[in-house]
Each structure stands twice: as structure tokens, then as C-alpha cells.
mmCIF file of N, CA and C and ligand atoms in Angstrom:
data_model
loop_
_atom_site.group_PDB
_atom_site.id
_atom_site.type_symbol
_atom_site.label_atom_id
_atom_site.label_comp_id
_atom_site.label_asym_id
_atom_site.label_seq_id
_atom_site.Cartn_x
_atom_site.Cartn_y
_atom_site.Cartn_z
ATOM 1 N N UNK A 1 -97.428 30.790 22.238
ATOM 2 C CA UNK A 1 -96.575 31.936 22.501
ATOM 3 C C UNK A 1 -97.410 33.217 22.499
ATOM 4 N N UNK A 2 -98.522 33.166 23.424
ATOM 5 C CA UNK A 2 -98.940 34.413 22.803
ATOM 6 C C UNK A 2 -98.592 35.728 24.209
ATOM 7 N N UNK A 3 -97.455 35.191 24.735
ATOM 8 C CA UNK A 3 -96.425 36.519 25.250
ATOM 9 C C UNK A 3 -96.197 37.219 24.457
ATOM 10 N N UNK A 4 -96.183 37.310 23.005
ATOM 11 C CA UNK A 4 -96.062 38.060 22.392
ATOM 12 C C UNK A 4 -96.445 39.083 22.011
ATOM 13 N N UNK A 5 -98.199 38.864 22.184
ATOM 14 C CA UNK A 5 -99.222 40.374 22.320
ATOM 15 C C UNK A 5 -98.364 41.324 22.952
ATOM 16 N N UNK A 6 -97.963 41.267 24.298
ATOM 17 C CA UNK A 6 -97.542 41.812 25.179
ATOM 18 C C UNK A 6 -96.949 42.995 24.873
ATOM 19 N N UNK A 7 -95.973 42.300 23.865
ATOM 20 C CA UNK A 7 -94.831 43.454 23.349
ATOM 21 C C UNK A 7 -95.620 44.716 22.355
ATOM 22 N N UNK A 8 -96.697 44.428 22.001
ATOM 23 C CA UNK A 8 -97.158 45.349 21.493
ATOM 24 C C UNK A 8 -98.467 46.088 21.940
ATOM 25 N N UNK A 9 -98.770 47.344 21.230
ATOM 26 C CA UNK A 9 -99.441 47.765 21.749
ATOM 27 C C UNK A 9 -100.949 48.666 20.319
ATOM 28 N N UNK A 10 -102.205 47.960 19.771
ATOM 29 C CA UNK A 10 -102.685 48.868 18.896
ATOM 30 C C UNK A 10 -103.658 50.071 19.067
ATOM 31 N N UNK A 11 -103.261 51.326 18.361
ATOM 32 C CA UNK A 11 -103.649 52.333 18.524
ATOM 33 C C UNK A 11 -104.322 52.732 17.799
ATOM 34 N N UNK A 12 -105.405 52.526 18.274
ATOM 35 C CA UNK A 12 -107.054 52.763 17.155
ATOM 36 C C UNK A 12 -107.069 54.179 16.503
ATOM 37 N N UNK A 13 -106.976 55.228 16.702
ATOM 38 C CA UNK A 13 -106.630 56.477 16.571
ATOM 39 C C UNK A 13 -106.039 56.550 14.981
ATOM 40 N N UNK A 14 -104.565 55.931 15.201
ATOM 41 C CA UNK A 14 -104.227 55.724 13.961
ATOM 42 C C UNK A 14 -103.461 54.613 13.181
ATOM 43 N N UNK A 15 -104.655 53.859 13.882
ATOM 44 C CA UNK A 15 -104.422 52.393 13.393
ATOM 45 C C UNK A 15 -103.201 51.784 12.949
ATOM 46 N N UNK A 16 -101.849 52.267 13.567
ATOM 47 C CA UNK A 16 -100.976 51.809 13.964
ATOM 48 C C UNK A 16 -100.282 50.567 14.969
ATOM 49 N N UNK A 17 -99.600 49.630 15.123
ATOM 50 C CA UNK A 17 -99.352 48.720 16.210
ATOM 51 C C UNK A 17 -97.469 49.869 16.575
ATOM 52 N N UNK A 18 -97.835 50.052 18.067
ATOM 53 C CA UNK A 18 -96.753 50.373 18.519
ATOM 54 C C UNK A 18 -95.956 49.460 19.350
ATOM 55 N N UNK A 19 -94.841 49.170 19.651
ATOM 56 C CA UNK A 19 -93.744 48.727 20.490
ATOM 57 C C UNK A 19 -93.698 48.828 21.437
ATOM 58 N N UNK A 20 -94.652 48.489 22.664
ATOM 59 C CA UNK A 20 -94.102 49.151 24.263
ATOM 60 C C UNK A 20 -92.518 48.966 24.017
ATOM 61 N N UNK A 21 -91.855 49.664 25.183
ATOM 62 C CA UNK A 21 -90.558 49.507 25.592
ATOM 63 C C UNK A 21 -90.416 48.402 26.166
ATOM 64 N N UNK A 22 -89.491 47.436 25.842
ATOM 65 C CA UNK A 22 -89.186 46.269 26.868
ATOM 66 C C UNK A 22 -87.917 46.385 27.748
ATOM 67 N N UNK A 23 -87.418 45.790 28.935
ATOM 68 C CA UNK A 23 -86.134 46.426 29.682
ATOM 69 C C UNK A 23 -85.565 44.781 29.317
ATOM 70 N N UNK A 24 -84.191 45.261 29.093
ATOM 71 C CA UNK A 24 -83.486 43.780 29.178
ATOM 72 C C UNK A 24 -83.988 42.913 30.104
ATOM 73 N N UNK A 25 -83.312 41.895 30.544
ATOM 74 C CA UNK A 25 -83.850 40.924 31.969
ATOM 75 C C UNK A 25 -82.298 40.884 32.365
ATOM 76 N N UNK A 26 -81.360 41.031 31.619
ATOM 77 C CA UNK A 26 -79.901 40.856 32.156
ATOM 78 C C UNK A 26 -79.548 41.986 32.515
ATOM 79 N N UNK A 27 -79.812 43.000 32.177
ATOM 80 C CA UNK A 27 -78.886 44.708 32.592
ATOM 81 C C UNK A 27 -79.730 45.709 32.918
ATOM 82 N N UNK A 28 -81.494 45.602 32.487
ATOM 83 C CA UNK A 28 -82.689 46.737 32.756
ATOM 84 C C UNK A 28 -82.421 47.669 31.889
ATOM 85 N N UNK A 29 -81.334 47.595 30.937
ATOM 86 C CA UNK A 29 -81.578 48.862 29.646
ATOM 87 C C UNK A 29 -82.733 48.343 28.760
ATOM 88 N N UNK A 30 -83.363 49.715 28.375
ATOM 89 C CA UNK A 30 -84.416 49.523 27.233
ATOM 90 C C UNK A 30 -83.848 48.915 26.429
ATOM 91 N N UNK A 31 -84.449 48.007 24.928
ATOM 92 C CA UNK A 31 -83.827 47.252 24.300
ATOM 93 C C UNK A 31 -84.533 48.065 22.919
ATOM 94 N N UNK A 32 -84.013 47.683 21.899
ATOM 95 C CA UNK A 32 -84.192 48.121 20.628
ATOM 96 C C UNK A 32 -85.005 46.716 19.930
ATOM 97 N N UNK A 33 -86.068 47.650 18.652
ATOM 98 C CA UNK A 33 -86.448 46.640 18.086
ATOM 99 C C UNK A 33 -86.264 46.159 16.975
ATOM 100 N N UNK A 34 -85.771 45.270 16.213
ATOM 101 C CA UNK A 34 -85.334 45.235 14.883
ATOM 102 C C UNK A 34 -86.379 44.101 14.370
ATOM 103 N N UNK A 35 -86.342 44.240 12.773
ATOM 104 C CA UNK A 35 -87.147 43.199 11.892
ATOM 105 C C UNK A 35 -86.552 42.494 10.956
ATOM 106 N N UNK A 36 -85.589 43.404 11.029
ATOM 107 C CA UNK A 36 -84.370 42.737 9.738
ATOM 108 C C UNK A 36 -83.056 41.755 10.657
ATOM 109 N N UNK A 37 -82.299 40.887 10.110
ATOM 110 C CA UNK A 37 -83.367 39.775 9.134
ATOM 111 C C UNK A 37 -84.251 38.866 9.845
ATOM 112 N N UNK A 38 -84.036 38.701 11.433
ATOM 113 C CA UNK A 38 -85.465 38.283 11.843
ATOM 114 C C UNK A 38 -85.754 39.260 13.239
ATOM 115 N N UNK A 39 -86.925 39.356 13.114
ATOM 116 C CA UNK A 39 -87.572 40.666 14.810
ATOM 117 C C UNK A 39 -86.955 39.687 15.589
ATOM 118 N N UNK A 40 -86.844 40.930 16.438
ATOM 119 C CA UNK A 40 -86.111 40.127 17.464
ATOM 120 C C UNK A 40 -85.876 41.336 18.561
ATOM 121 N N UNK A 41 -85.489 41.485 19.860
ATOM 122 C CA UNK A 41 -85.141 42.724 20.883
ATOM 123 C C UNK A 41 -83.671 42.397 20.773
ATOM 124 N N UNK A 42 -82.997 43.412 21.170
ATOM 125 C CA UNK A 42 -81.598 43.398 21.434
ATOM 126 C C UNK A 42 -81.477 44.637 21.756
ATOM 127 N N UNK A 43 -80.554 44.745 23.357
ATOM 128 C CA UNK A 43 -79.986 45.136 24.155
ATOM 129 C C UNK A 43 -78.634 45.730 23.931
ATOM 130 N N UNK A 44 -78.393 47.167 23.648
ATOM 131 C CA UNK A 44 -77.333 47.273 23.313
ATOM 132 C C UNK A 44 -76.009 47.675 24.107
ATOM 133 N N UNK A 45 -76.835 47.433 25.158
ATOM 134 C CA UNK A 45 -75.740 47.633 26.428
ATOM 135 C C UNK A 45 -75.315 46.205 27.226
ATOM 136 N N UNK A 46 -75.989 45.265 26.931
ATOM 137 C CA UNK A 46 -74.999 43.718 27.133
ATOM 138 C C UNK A 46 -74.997 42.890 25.640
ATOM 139 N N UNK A 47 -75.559 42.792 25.006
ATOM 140 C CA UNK A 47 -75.621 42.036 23.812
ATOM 141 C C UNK A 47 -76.816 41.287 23.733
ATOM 142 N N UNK A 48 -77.628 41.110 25.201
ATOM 143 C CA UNK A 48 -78.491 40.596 25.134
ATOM 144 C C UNK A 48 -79.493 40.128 23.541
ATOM 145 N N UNK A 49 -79.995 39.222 23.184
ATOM 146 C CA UNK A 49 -80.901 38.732 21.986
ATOM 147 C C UNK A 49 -81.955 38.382 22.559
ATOM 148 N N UNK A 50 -83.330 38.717 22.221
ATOM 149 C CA UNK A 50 -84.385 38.098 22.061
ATOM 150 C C UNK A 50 -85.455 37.920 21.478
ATOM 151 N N UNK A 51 -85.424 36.851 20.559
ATOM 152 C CA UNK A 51 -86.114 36.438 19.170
ATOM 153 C C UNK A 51 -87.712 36.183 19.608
ATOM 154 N N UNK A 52 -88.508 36.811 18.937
ATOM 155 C CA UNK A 52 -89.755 36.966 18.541
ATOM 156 C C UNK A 52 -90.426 35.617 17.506
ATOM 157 N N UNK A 53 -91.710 35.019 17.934
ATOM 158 C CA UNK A 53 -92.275 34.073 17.198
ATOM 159 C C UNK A 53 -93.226 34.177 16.729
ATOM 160 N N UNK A 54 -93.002 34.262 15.236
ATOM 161 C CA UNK A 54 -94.422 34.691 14.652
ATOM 162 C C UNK A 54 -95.458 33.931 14.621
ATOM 163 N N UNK A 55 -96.935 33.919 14.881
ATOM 164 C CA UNK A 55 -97.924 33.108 14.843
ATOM 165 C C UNK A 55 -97.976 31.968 13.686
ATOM 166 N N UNK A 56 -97.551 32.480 12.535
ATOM 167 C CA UNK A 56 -97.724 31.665 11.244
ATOM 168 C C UNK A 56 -97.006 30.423 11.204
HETATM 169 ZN ZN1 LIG B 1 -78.853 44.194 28.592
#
């Protein structure tokens, strides 16, 4: 799974990992990112879900 890089982005500067924006695939709204209780994208303009796999 390593589509997953994708979604992120690290910023040497200040050694932060940022979030590109992802667009739904069902509606093209930006999606939100959550961690609680598992990461995952969700779309808050269809309901869209999409769960994230951690390497471990
Ligand atoms: Zn959507």
C-alpha cells in the first residue's frame, strides 16, 4: 500500500508531514482528515469514507 505516501507531503523546513488535499472520487469535494478513532478521509458533502493503512 504504499499509495499512501501520496497523501502526504514532508516539509524539511519545519520538519513537519503535511496533508496534500485529496478530492473525493464520488462528488470532487475536498475531503477532511481525521485520526480519531481510525485516519481515514471523509467527504463531507456525500459521506464518502476512506480508510488509511498503516505500514505496521
Ligand atoms: Zn464526496
Amino acid at each position: 500500500m504504499s499509495q499512501v505516501h501520496n497523501y502526504y507531503e514532508y516539509d524539511y523546513k519545519t520538519k513537519t508531514i503535511k496533508l496534500k488535499n485529496k478530492r473525493c472520487p464520488r462528488c470532487g469535494s475536498i475531503m477532511g482528515h481525521y485520526k480519531e478513532p481510525t485516519e481515514r478521509w471523509y467527504c463531507g458533502s456525500c459521506g464518502y469514507t476512506e480508510f488509511l493503512e498503516k505500514k505496521s
